[in-house]
């Protein structure tokens, strides 16, 4: 007996949006939670608790907005936008977020490892990513973790395409320098 | 001979590998589903009740209207700017009931 193939996102979205099918939505959550939580963990500088709270908020908002989803983008791209906006609102509540081409003020200790890090420990990517500016982290999260193109990332983040490319280049230069400085 | 990976290749690979790393669900989906708002009453129930009430009201008005009065006569009275006749009052009532029903249904659509 052959198993029924996993339904596509579009099929589940229609079932959830039109018929209010919670089981279909639950399958969408299970399928996309990894991407949404990974992206938010990067955006929140590795704060897994906050990232999960924002991820939950993202899916609850997605459930409410689902009837407005028009299939003009991938479902995962649409989810990324909601997650990004949830993070942005939260970050703005806490402080000013700089997404344009500005540098954040250097952290105390300059290029040294973040506070609390043991220099003897292996520097992992998560810690290196946490040292990037908000804009650089948002661009890396969008293009690598949410697998968006530069164009999709620019639209989702709401910054010019050129700025996304600059952020990616600058972020990679910083990551490379940090990872070379403290080899894994 | 395979060239040695450049630092850029290594970083690219590191980022891609990290992005591909599975985030275990660990009950996350269950928590989201539990936090979802309760399912609303059947969507068709409210409009059906409203339309049913309006129809019943219209039927009762038609059955109980004073002899010789009619909604049509009411509208004729209203056209003559005479709004104090029973027929005119019945016509006005019907218009208000339909307007309220339409307003509620339009608000529901939003």
PDB file of C-alpha atoms in Angstrom:
ATOM      1  CA  UNK A   1       0.000   0.000   0.000  1.00  0.00           C
ATOM      2  CA  UNK A   2       1.446   3.368  -1.001  1.00  0.00           C
ATOM      3  CA  UNK A   3       1.403   6.221   1.477  1.00  0.00           C
ATOM      4  CA  UNK A   4      -0.290   9.428   0.456  1.00  0.00           C
ATOM      5  CA  UNK A   5       2.429  11.984  -0.386  1.00  0.00           C
ATOM      6  CA  UNK A   6       2.802  14.973   1.923  1.00  0.00           C
ATOM      7  CA  UNK A   7       0.477  17.714   0.700  1.00  0.00           C
ATOM      8  CA  UNK A   8       2.124  20.798  -0.744  1.00  0.00           C
ATOM      9  CA  UNK A   9       2.127  24.078   1.164  1.00  0.00           C
ATOM     10  CA  UNK A  10      -0.480  25.524  -1.190  1.00  0.00           C
ATOM     11  CA  UNK A  11      -2.887  22.675  -0.473  1.00  0.00           C
ATOM     12  CA  UNK A  12      -2.484  23.093   3.286  1.00  0.00           C
ATOM     13  CA  UNK A  13      -2.783  26.893   3.066  1.00  0.00           C
ATOM     14  CA  UNK A  14      -6.064  26.590   1.170  1.00  0.00           C
ATOM     15  CA  UNK A  15      -7.429  24.050   3.651  1.00  0.00           C
ATOM     16  CA  UNK A  16      -6.458  26.241   6.606  1.00  0.00           C
ATOM     17  CA  UNK A  17      -7.561  29.553   5.096  1.00  0.00           C
ATOM     18  CA  UNK A  18     -10.806  28.489   3.451  1.00  0.00           C
ATOM     19  CA  UNK A  19     -12.048  25.726   5.733  1.00  0.00           C
ATOM     20  CA  UNK A  20     -10.324  26.851   8.920  1.00  0.00           C
ATOM     21  CA  UNK A  21      -8.654  23.422   9.016  1.00  0.00           C
ATOM     22  CA  UNK A  22      -6.445  23.511  12.118  1.00  0.00           C
ATOM     23  CA  UNK A  23      -4.830  20.170  11.366  1.00  0.00           C
ATOM     24  CA  UNK A  24      -3.622  21.561   8.031  1.00  0.00           C
ATOM     25  CA  UNK A  25      -2.249  24.639   9.765  1.00  0.00           C
ATOM     26  CA  UNK A  26      -0.552  22.480  12.374  1.00  0.00           C
ATOM     27  CA  UNK A  27       1.251  20.646   9.564  1.00  0.00           C
ATOM     28  CA  UNK A  28       2.386  23.979   8.133  1.00  0.00           C
ATOM     29  CA  UNK A  29       3.713  25.018  11.555  1.00  0.00           C
ATOM     30  CA  UNK A  30       5.569  21.714  11.965  1.00  0.00           C
ATOM     31  CA  UNK A  31       7.020  22.027   8.472  1.00  0.00           C
ATOM     32  CA  UNK A  32       8.215  25.637   8.768  1.00  0.00           C
ATOM     33  CA  UNK A  33       8.998  26.022  12.458  1.00  0.00           C
ATOM     34  CA  UNK A  34      12.649  25.122  11.869  1.00  0.00           C
ATOM     35  CA  UNK A  35      13.206  27.910   9.360  1.00  0.00           C
ATOM     36  CA  UNK A  36      11.295  30.541  11.336  1.00  0.00           C
ATOM     37  CA  UNK A  37      12.994  29.706  14.626  1.00  0.00           C
ATOM     38  CA  UNK A  38      16.459  29.496  13.050  1.00  0.00           C
ATOM     39  CA  UNK A  39      16.032  32.894  11.413  1.00  0.00           C
ATOM     40  CA  UNK A  40      14.730  34.455  14.622  1.00  0.00           C
ATOM     41  CA  UNK A  41      17.575  32.931  16.650  1.00  0.00           C
ATOM     42  CA  UNK A  42      19.999  34.698  14.326  1.00  0.00           C
ATOM     43  CA  UNK A  43      18.066  37.963  14.448  1.00  0.00           C
ATOM     44  CA  UNK A  44      17.854  37.924  18.251  1.00  0.00           C
ATOM     45  CA  UNK A  45      21.606  37.270  18.585  1.00  0.00           C
ATOM     46  CA  UNK A  46      21.042  33.721  19.791  1.00  0.00           C
ATOM     47  CA  UNK A  47      18.353  34.462  22.390  1.00  0.00           C
ATOM     48  CA  UNK A  48      16.449  31.189  21.925  1.00  0.00           C
ATOM     49  CA  UNK A  49      13.688  32.056  24.412  1.00  0.00           C
ATOM     50  CA  UNK A  50      12.877  35.367  22.748  1.00  0.00           C
ATOM     51  CA  UNK A  51      13.220  33.776  19.311  1.00  0.00           C
ATOM     52  CA  UNK A  52      10.653  31.101  20.215  1.00  0.00           C
ATOM     53  CA  UNK A  53       8.243  33.705  21.635  1.00  0.00           C
ATOM     54  CA  UNK A  54       8.529  35.668  18.388  1.00  0.00           C
ATOM     55  CA  UNK A  55       8.165  32.484  16.345  1.00  0.00           C
ATOM     56  CA  UNK A  56       4.945  31.680  18.187  1.00  0.00           C
ATOM     57  CA  UNK A  57       3.711  35.239  17.575  1.00  0.00           C
ATOM     58  CA  UNK A  58       4.643  34.800  13.899  1.00  0.00           C
ATOM     59  CA  UNK A  59       2.522  31.674  13.467  1.00  0.00           C
ATOM     60  CA  UNK A  60      -0.446  33.117  15.379  1.00  0.00           C
ATOM     61  CA  UNK A  61      -0.330  36.183  13.154  1.00  0.00           C
ATOM     62  CA  UNK A  62       0.031  33.958  10.084  1.00  0.00           C
ATOM     63  CA  UNK A  63      -3.127  32.072  11.110  1.00  0.00           C
ATOM     64  CA  UNK A  64      -5.038  35.365  11.330  1.00  0.00           C
ATOM     65  CA  UNK A  65      -3.640  36.689   8.041  1.00  0.00           C
ATOM     66  CA  UNK A  66      -3.855  33.434   6.103  1.00  0.00           C
ATOM     67  CA  UNK A  67      -7.027  34.404   4.155  1.00  0.00           C
ATOM     68  CA  UNK A  68      -5.065  37.393   2.807  1.00  0.00           C
ATOM     69  CA  UNK A  69      -2.214  35.210   1.468  1.00  0.00           C
ATOM     70  CA  UNK A  70      -2.307  35.594  -2.320  1.00  0.00           C
ATOM     71  CA  UNK A  71       0.354  33.074  -3.432  1.00  0.00           C
ATOM     72  CA  UNK A  72       2.391  35.883  -5.001  1.00  0.00           C
ATOM     73  CA  UNK A  73       5.387  34.593  -3.026  1.00  0.00           C
ATOM     74  CA  UNK A  74       6.446  31.306  -1.493  1.00  0.00           C
ATOM     75  CA  UNK A  75       4.669  30.559   1.775  1.00  0.00           C
ATOM     76  CA  UNK A  76       8.061  30.454   3.522  1.00  0.00           C
ATOM     77  CA  UNK A  77       8.925  33.928   2.169  1.00  0.00           C
ATOM     78  CA  UNK A  78       5.605  35.255   3.434  1.00  0.00           C
ATOM     79  CA  UNK A  79       6.287  33.689   6.842  1.00  0.00           C
ATOM     80  CA  UNK A  80       9.782  35.201   6.872  1.00  0.00           C
ATOM     81  CA  UNK A  81       8.278  38.666   6.365  1.00  0.00           C
ATOM     82  CA  UNK A  82       5.935  38.192   9.309  1.00  0.00           C
ATOM     83  CA  UNK A  83       8.777  36.871  11.483  1.00  0.00           C
ATOM     84  CA  UNK A  84      11.060  39.719  10.460  1.00  0.00           C
ATOM     85  CA  UNK A  85       8.390  42.314  11.278  1.00  0.00           C
ATOM     86  CA  UNK A  86       7.724  40.648  14.634  1.00  0.00           C
ATOM     87  CA  UNK A  87      11.434  40.890  15.446  1.00  0.00           C
ATOM     88  CA  UNK A  88      11.589  44.486  14.202  1.00  0.00           C
ATOM     89  CA  UNK A  89       8.653  45.546  16.404  1.00  0.00           C
ATOM     90  CA  UNK A  90      10.198  43.823  19.405  1.00  0.00           C
ATOM     91  CA  UNK A  91      13.631  45.318  18.742  1.00  0.00           C
ATOM     92  CA  UNK A  92      12.145  48.787  18.296  1.00  0.00           C
ATOM     93  CA  UNK A  93      10.376  48.431  21.612  1.00  0.00           C
ATOM     94  CA  UNK A  94      13.749  47.813  23.186  1.00  0.00           C
ATOM     95  CA  UNK A  95      15.917  50.209  21.206  1.00  0.00           C
ATOM     96  CA  UNK A  96      16.459  51.807  17.816  1.00  0.00           C
ATOM     97  CA  UNK A  97      17.192  49.279  15.088  1.00  0.00           C
ATOM     98  CA  UNK A  98      19.461  50.330  12.247  1.00  0.00           C
ATOM     99  CA  UNK A  99      18.756  48.501   9.012  1.00  0.00           C
ATOM    100  CA  UNK A 100      20.225  51.031   6.648  1.00  0.00           C
ATOM    101  CA  UNK A 101      23.873  51.315   5.835  1.00  0.00           C
ATOM    102  CA  UNK A 102      25.012  52.487   9.258  1.00  0.00           C
ATOM    103  CA  UNK A 103      27.413  50.886  11.646  1.00  0.00           C
ATOM    104  CA  UNK A 104      26.302  50.143  15.169  1.00  0.00           C
ATOM    105  CA  UNK A 105      28.514  51.605  17.859  1.00  0.00           C
ATOM    106  CA  UNK A 106      31.275  49.132  18.687  1.00  0.00           C
ATOM    107  CA  UNK A 107      30.548  46.797  21.534  1.00  0.00           C
ATOM    108  CA  UNK A 108      32.552  47.179  24.711  1.00  0.00           C
ATOM    109  CA  UNK A 109      35.885  45.488  24.173  1.00  0.00           C
ATOM    110  CA  UNK A 110      35.952  46.262  20.459  1.00  0.00           C
ATOM    111  CA  UNK A 111      36.895  43.229  18.395  1.00  0.00           C
ATOM    112  CA  UNK A 112      37.222  40.971  21.399  1.00  0.00           C
ATOM    113  CA  UNK A 113      34.825  38.079  21.961  1.00  0.00           C
ATOM    114  CA  UNK A 114      31.386  39.057  23.327  1.00  0.00           C
ATOM    115  CA  UNK A 115      31.082  39.523  27.091  1.00  0.00           C
ATOM    116  CA  UNK A 116      30.940  36.260  28.942  1.00  0.00           C
ATOM    117  CA  UNK A 117      32.673  34.293  26.223  1.00  0.00           C
ATOM    118  CA  UNK A 118      35.615  32.223  27.232  1.00  0.00           C
ATOM    119  CA  UNK A 119      38.465  32.886  24.758  1.00  0.00           C
ATOM    120  CA  UNK A 120      39.561  29.300  25.201  1.00  0.00           C
ATOM    121  CA  UNK A 121      36.204  28.056  23.897  1.00  0.00           C
ATOM    122  CA  UNK A 122      35.645  27.354  20.252  1.00  0.00           C
ATOM    123  CA  UNK A 123      34.127  30.437  18.703  1.00  0.00           C
ATOM    124  CA  UNK A 124      31.031  29.203  16.989  1.00  0.00           C
ATOM    125  CA  UNK A 125      29.220  30.845  14.176  1.00  0.00           C
ATOM    126  CA  UNK A 126      26.290  31.839  16.354  1.00  0.00           C
ATOM    127  CA  UNK A 127      28.528  33.990  18.523  1.00  0.00           C
ATOM    128  CA  UNK A 128      30.233  35.498  15.500  1.00  0.00           C
ATOM    129  CA  UNK A 129      26.868  36.305  13.937  1.00  0.00           C
ATOM    130  CA  UNK A 130      25.781  37.984  17.145  1.00  0.00           C
ATOM    131  CA  UNK A 131      28.515  40.588  16.703  1.00  0.00           C
ATOM    132  CA  UNK A 132      27.131  41.822  13.368  1.00  0.00           C
ATOM    133  CA  UNK A 133      25.025  44.962  13.084  1.00  0.00           C
ATOM    134  CA  UNK A 134      21.236  44.580  12.901  1.00  0.00           C
ATOM    135  CA  UNK A 135      21.183  45.226   9.159  1.00  0.00           C
ATOM    136  CA  UNK A 136      23.998  42.783   8.444  1.00  0.00           C
ATOM    137  CA  UNK A 137      22.393  40.096  10.585  1.00  0.00           C
ATOM    138  CA  UNK A 138      19.003  40.666   8.949  1.00  0.00           C
ATOM    139  CA  UNK A 139      20.564  40.313   5.485  1.00  0.00           C
ATOM    140  CA  UNK A 140      22.476  37.130   6.422  1.00  0.00           C
ATOM    141  CA  UNK A 141      19.372  35.644   8.099  1.00  0.00           C
ATOM    142  CA  UNK A 142      17.254  36.386   5.031  1.00  0.00           C
ATOM    143  CA  UNK A 143      19.689  35.179   2.372  1.00  0.00           C
ATOM    144  CA  UNK A 144      21.183  32.148   4.125  1.00  0.00           C
ATOM    145  CA  UNK A 145      18.708  30.994   6.773  1.00  0.00           C
ATOM    146  CA  UNK A 146      15.442  31.901   4.993  1.00  0.00           C
ATOM    147  CA  UNK A 147      17.025  31.123   1.604  1.00  0.00           C
ATOM    148  CA  UNK A 148      15.720  34.292  -0.045  1.00  0.00           C
ATOM    149  CA  UNK A 149      17.297  35.883  -3.085  1.00  0.00           C
ATOM    150  CA  UNK A 150      18.892  39.304  -2.582  1.00  0.00           C
ATOM    151  CA  UNK A 151      15.857  40.867  -4.270  1.00  0.00           C
ATOM    152  CA  UNK A 152      13.391  39.014  -2.020  1.00  0.00           C
ATOM    153  CA  UNK A 153      15.474  39.938   1.025  1.00  0.00           C
ATOM    154  CA  UNK A 154      15.496  43.620   0.052  1.00  0.00           C
ATOM    155  CA  UNK A 155      11.718  43.580  -0.294  1.00  0.00           C
ATOM    156  CA  UNK A 156      11.148  41.653   2.927  1.00  0.00           C
ATOM    157  CA  UNK A 157      13.512  43.775   5.010  1.00  0.00           C
ATOM    158  CA  UNK A 158      12.437  47.005   3.324  1.00  0.00           C
ATOM    159  CA  UNK A 159      15.859  48.290   2.282  1.00  0.00           C
ATOM    160  CA  UNK A 160      17.407  48.881  -1.153  1.00  0.00           C
ATOM    161  CA  UNK A 161      18.930  45.942  -3.015  1.00  0.00           C
ATOM    162  CA  UNK A 162      22.347  47.628  -2.997  1.00  0.00           C
ATOM    163  CA  UNK A 163      22.223  47.891   0.781  1.00  0.00           C
ATOM    164  CA  UNK A 164      21.444  44.173   1.094  1.00  0.00           C
ATOM    165  CA  UNK A 165      24.482  43.335  -1.048  1.00  0.00           C
ATOM    166  CA  UNK A 166      26.660  45.702   0.981  1.00  0.00           C
ATOM    167  CA  UNK A 167      25.413  44.177   4.229  1.00  0.00           C
ATOM    168  CA  UNK A 168      26.166  40.652   2.996  1.00  0.00           C
ATOM    169  CA  UNK A 169      29.681  41.571   1.840  1.00  0.00           C
ATOM    170  CA  UNK A 170      30.452  43.457   5.030  1.00  0.00           C
ATOM    171  CA  UNK A 171      28.966  40.732   7.231  1.00  0.00           C
ATOM    172  CA  UNK A 172      30.973  38.021   5.524  1.00  0.00           C
ATOM    173  CA  UNK A 173      34.166  40.063   5.837  1.00  0.00           C
ATOM    174  CA  UNK A 174      33.516  40.495   9.559  1.00  0.00           C
ATOM    175  CA  UNK A 175      32.637  36.821  10.065  1.00  0.00           C
ATOM    176  CA  UNK A 176      35.722  35.705   8.162  1.00  0.00           C
ATOM    177  CA  UNK A 177      37.941  37.992  10.214  1.00  0.00           C
ATOM    178  CA  UNK A 178      36.435  36.824  13.479  1.00  0.00           C
ATOM    179  CA  UNK A 179      36.536  33.133  12.622  1.00  0.00           C
ATOM    180  CA  UNK A 180      40.127  33.399  11.381  1.00  0.00           C
ATOM    181  CA  UNK A 181      41.164  35.322  14.465  1.00  0.00           C
ATOM    182  CA  UNK A 182      39.813  32.650  16.771  1.00  0.00           C
ATOM    183  CA  UNK A 183      40.112  29.419  14.774  1.00  0.00           C
ATOM    184  CA  UNK A 184      37.569  26.669  15.352  1.00  0.00           C
TER     185      UNK A 184
ATOM    186  CA  UNK B   1      44.128  18.099  -8.061  1.00  0.00           C
ATOM    187  CA  UNK B   2      41.375  19.699  -5.987  1.00  0.00           C
ATOM    188  CA  UNK B   3      42.275  23.242  -5.007  1.00  0.00           C
ATOM    189  CA  UNK B   4      42.315  24.063  -1.322  1.00  0.00           C
ATOM    190  CA  UNK B   5      39.127  25.835  -0.194  1.00  0.00           C
ATOM    191  CA  UNK B   6      39.478  29.585   0.097  1.00  0.00           C
ATOM    192  CA  UNK B   7      38.376  31.287   3.338  1.00  0.00           C
ATOM    193  CA  UNK B   8      35.299  32.530   1.473  1.00  0.00           C
ATOM    194  CA  UNK B   9      34.351  28.964   0.425  1.00  0.00           C
ATOM    195  CA  UNK B  10      34.790  27.805   4.006  1.00  0.00           C
ATOM    196  CA  UNK B  11      32.596  30.578   5.387  1.00  0.00           C
ATOM    197  CA  UNK B  12      29.991  29.984   2.706  1.00  0.00           C
ATOM    198  CA  UNK B  13      29.940  26.283   3.580  1.00  0.00           C
ATOM    199  CA  UNK B  14      29.756  27.037   7.297  1.00  0.00           C
ATOM    200  CA  UNK B  15      26.782  29.364   6.796  1.00  0.00           C
ATOM    201  CA  UNK B  16      24.975  26.916   4.515  1.00  0.00           C
ATOM    202  CA  UNK B  17      25.564  24.024   6.912  1.00  0.00           C
ATOM    203  CA  UNK B  18      24.361  26.066   9.870  1.00  0.00           C
ATOM    204  CA  UNK B  19      21.263  27.135   7.932  1.00  0.00           C
ATOM    205  CA  UNK B  20      20.486  23.522   7.039  1.00  0.00           C
ATOM    206  CA  UNK B  21      20.799  22.349  10.629  1.00  0.00           C
ATOM    207  CA  UNK B  22      17.449  20.974  11.821  1.00  0.00           C
ATOM    208  CA  UNK B  23      15.774  22.806  14.679  1.00  0.00           C
ATOM    209  CA  UNK B  24      13.946  20.064  16.615  1.00  0.00           C
ATOM    210  CA  UNK B  25      10.283  20.801  17.188  1.00  0.00           C
ATOM    211  CA  UNK B  26      10.451  19.961  20.935  1.00  0.00           C
ATOM    212  CA  UNK B  27       6.725  20.640  21.424  1.00  0.00           C
ATOM    213  CA  UNK B  28       6.814  24.009  19.656  1.00  0.00           C
ATOM    214  CA  UNK B  29       3.991  23.118  17.244  1.00  0.00           C
ATOM    215  CA  UNK B  30       1.825  21.897  20.127  1.00  0.00           C
ATOM    216  CA  UNK B  31       2.400  25.165  22.027  1.00  0.00           C
ATOM    217  CA  UNK B  32       1.450  27.219  18.971  1.00  0.00           C
ATOM    218  CA  UNK B  33      -1.722  25.194  18.423  1.00  0.00           C
ATOM    219  CA  UNK B  34      -2.672  25.533  22.087  1.00  0.00           C
ATOM    220  CA  UNK B  35      -2.164  29.308  21.928  1.00  0.00           C
ATOM    221  CA  UNK B  36      -4.437  29.668  18.906  1.00  0.00           C
ATOM    222  CA  UNK B  37      -7.725  31.479  19.460  1.00  0.00           C
ATOM    223  CA  UNK B  38     -10.764  29.257  19.946  1.00  0.00           C
ATOM    224  CA  UNK B  39     -12.546  28.317  16.747  1.00  0.00           C
ATOM    225  CA  UNK B  40     -15.292  30.837  16.011  1.00  0.00           C
ATOM    226  CA  UNK B  41     -18.899  29.711  15.752  1.00  0.00           C
ATOM    227  CA  UNK B  42     -19.839  28.456  12.302  1.00  0.00           C
ATOM    228  CA  UNK B  43     -19.305  31.337   9.898  1.00  0.00           C
ATOM    229  CA  UNK B  44     -22.711  30.952   8.260  1.00  0.00           C
ATOM    230  CA  UNK B  45     -24.631  30.965  11.554  1.00  0.00           C
ATOM    231  CA  UNK B  46     -24.604  34.691  12.242  1.00  0.00           C
ATOM    232  CA  UNK B  47     -25.671  35.889   8.770  1.00  0.00           C
ATOM    233  CA  UNK B  48     -28.322  33.151   8.715  1.00  0.00           C
ATOM    234  CA  UNK B  49     -29.720  34.321  12.059  1.00  0.00           C
ATOM    235  CA  UNK B  50     -29.766  37.937  10.925  1.00  0.00           C
ATOM    236  CA  UNK B  51     -31.419  37.206   7.607  1.00  0.00           C
ATOM    237  CA  UNK B  52     -33.859  34.785   9.256  1.00  0.00           C
ATOM    238  CA  UNK B  53     -34.840  37.387  11.855  1.00  0.00           C
ATOM    239  CA  UNK B  54     -35.341  40.017   9.162  1.00  0.00           C
ATOM    240  CA  UNK B  55     -37.462  37.622   7.094  1.00  0.00           C
ATOM    241  CA  UNK B  56     -39.549  36.616  10.116  1.00  0.00           C
ATOM    242  CA  UNK B  57     -40.031  40.270  11.070  1.00  0.00           C
ATOM    243  CA  UNK B  58     -41.137  41.074   7.517  1.00  0.00           C
ATOM    244  CA  UNK B  59     -43.576  38.163   7.499  1.00  0.00           C
ATOM    245  CA  UNK B  60     -45.072  39.178  10.851  1.00  0.00           C
ATOM    246  CA  UNK B  61     -45.381  42.802   9.706  1.00  0.00           C
ATOM    247  CA  UNK B  62     -47.170  41.631   6.562  1.00  0.00           C
ATOM    248  CA  UNK B  63     -49.509  39.307   8.494  1.00  0.00           C
ATOM    249  CA  UNK B  64     -50.322  41.760  11.261  1.00  0.00           C
ATOM    250  CA  UNK B  65     -50.508  44.987   9.275  1.00  0.00           C
ATOM    251  CA  UNK B  66     -53.791  46.934   9.685  1.00  0.00           C
ATOM    252  CA  UNK B  67     -56.419  46.261   7.064  1.00  0.00           C
ATOM    253  CA  UNK B  68     -55.959  48.379   3.999  1.00  0.00           C
ATOM    254  CA  UNK B  69     -52.345  49.202   4.815  1.00  0.00           C
ATOM    255  CA  UNK B  70     -49.402  47.821   2.850  1.00  0.00           C
ATOM    256  CA  UNK B  71     -45.679  48.435   2.537  1.00  0.00           C
ATOM    257  CA  UNK B  72     -46.286  49.697  -0.992  1.00  0.00           C
ATOM    258  CA  UNK B  73     -48.907  52.129   0.262  1.00  0.00           C
ATOM    259  CA  UNK B  74     -46.400  53.139   2.972  1.00  0.00           C
ATOM    260  CA  UNK B  75     -43.807  54.046   0.379  1.00  0.00           C
ATOM    261  CA  UNK B  76     -46.440  56.053  -1.515  1.00  0.00           C
ATOM    262  CA  UNK B  77     -47.259  57.887   1.714  1.00  0.00           C
ATOM    263  CA  UNK B  78     -43.586  58.546   2.303  1.00  0.00           C
ATOM    264  CA  UNK B  79     -43.248  59.858  -1.236  1.00  0.00           C
ATOM    265  CA  UNK B  80     -46.001  62.344  -0.394  1.00  0.00           C
ATOM    266  CA  UNK B  81     -43.959  63.271   2.718  1.00  0.00           C
ATOM    267  CA  UNK B  82     -46.660  61.811   4.958  1.00  0.00           C
ATOM    268  CA  UNK B  83     -44.765  59.700   7.463  1.00  0.00           C
ATOM    269  CA  UNK B  84     -47.437  59.470  10.177  1.00  0.00           C
ATOM    270  CA  UNK B  85     -49.672  56.803   8.617  1.00  0.00           C
ATOM    271  CA  UNK B  86     -49.378  53.170   9.866  1.00  0.00           C
ATOM    272  CA  UNK B  87     -48.290  52.098   6.382  1.00  0.00           C
ATOM    273  CA  UNK B  88     -45.554  54.725   6.239  1.00  0.00           C
ATOM    274  CA  UNK B  89     -44.320  53.665   9.680  1.00  0.00           C
ATOM    275  CA  UNK B  90     -44.277  50.020   8.581  1.00  0.00           C
ATOM    276  CA  UNK B  91     -42.331  50.939   5.434  1.00  0.00           C
ATOM    277  CA  UNK B  92     -39.858  52.974   7.480  1.00  0.00           C
ATOM    278  CA  UNK B  93     -39.444  50.049   9.903  1.00  0.00           C
ATOM    279  CA  UNK B  94     -38.750  47.670   7.028  1.00  0.00           C
ATOM    280  CA  UNK B  95     -36.146  50.022   5.546  1.00  0.00           C
ATOM    281  CA  UNK B  96     -34.393  50.410   8.922  1.00  0.00           C
ATOM    282  CA  UNK B  97     -34.387  46.612   9.492  1.00  0.00           C
ATOM    283  CA  UNK B  98     -32.889  45.943   6.047  1.00  0.00           C
ATOM    284  CA  UNK B  99     -30.291  48.709   6.515  1.00  0.00           C
ATOM    285  CA  UNK B 100     -29.229  47.351   9.916  1.00  0.00           C
ATOM    286  CA  UNK B 101     -28.983  43.796   8.548  1.00  0.00           C
ATOM    287  CA  UNK B 102     -26.912  44.989   5.585  1.00  0.00           C
ATOM    288  CA  UNK B 103     -24.670  47.021   7.889  1.00  0.00           C
ATOM    289  CA  UNK B 104     -24.019  44.096  10.220  1.00  0.00           C
ATOM    290  CA  UNK B 105     -23.293  41.747   7.323  1.00  0.00           C
ATOM    291  CA  UNK B 106     -20.939  44.274   5.732  1.00  0.00           C
ATOM    292  CA  UNK B 107     -19.096  44.654   9.046  1.00  0.00           C
ATOM    293  CA  UNK B 108     -18.810  40.863   9.273  1.00  0.00           C
ATOM    294  CA  UNK B 109     -17.261  40.748   5.805  1.00  0.00           C
ATOM    295  CA  UNK B 110     -14.524  43.176   6.904  1.00  0.00           C
TER     296      UNK B 110
END
